[in-house]
Amino acid sequence: MPPKRKRESLPVCGNPLYLNWVRQWEEEARQREDRNLRFTYKKATSILSGIGPKIVTQLEKRWAQHCTDHGIFNPTSPPRATEDAETSTTAPARKKTRTGRLYVPRHRSGAFALLLGLLKLELVDQTATRATLRQAAAPYTDTSFDVPAPGMRYTAWSSMNLLLSKELIVATGRPMVYSLTPSGNMLAEQLARTEGLFADELAHRNEAASA
């Protein structure tokens, strides 16, 4: 009797999220009794090099949606058409007046917490270093600032890149000090009012500003 052929060990997927998504698609194809797609997804989950352009495109779309849902800065995302229209010097005037959808972070996401934490510090005139901001923002998020969630590579602090890119927060100096931009302050105040936070502090600041 010939000896059993030793099964080759499979490469480990560097991104557990991608692996889980492909497995979900395999199961969906199985339920639809789509044998061709099921075979494709099963092969992709078993052999990493078996992932072709179609699955890569699906993964990219799923990742972009994941970033949007969790308030994560995605540097691979293409710029919005409205941004191109606003920065183009040759575009018609009517295109320059178009505005993109207002960004609002997901409730209790890292970005949500950072905006509220920074507003909280500014209302008491406290300098917002990375350490003080993390401490102030921690109560407003379900994501840790220290340890990535299982299967993830980011913490709540990773959302800072998104807020900086959207010019809602600016960072200056060494060590860095963070502050809200006018648009960031407006958004943070809206979030605070929705959550019923800092009502007295905001009223006092607005009274002082109008005096």
CSV table of C-alpha atoms in Angstrom, one decimal, residues 108-110 134 137-138 140-150 154-158:
chain,number,residue,atom,x,y,z
A,108,ARG,CA,-19.3,55.7,19.4
A,109,SER,CA,-16.6,55.1,16.7
A,110,GLY,CA,-13.0,56.3,17.2
A,134,ARG,CA,-7.0,59.7,24.5
A,137,ALA,CA,-12.2,60.6,24.4
A,138,ALA,CA,-12.1,57.1,25.9
A,140,TYR,CA,-17.3,58.0,24.2
A,141,THR,CA,-16.1,55.0,22.2
A,142,ASP,CA,-16.5,51.2,22.3
A,143,THR,CA,-13.1,50.7,20.6
A,144,SER,CA,-9.9,50.6,22.6
A,145,PHE,CA,-7.3,53.3,22.2
A,146,ASP,CA,-4.6,50.8,23.2
A,147,VAL,CA,-5.4,47.3,21.8
A,148,PRO,CA,-6.9,46.5,18.3
A,149,ALA,CA,-10.1,44.7,18.3
A,150,PRO,CA,-9.9,40.9,17.5
A,154,TYR,CA,-6.5,49.5,14.2
A,155,THR,CA,-7.4,51.2,17.4
A,156,ALA,CA,-9.7,54.1,18.1
A,157,TRP,CA,-6.7,56.4,17.6
A,158,SER,CA,-6.4,55.3,14.0
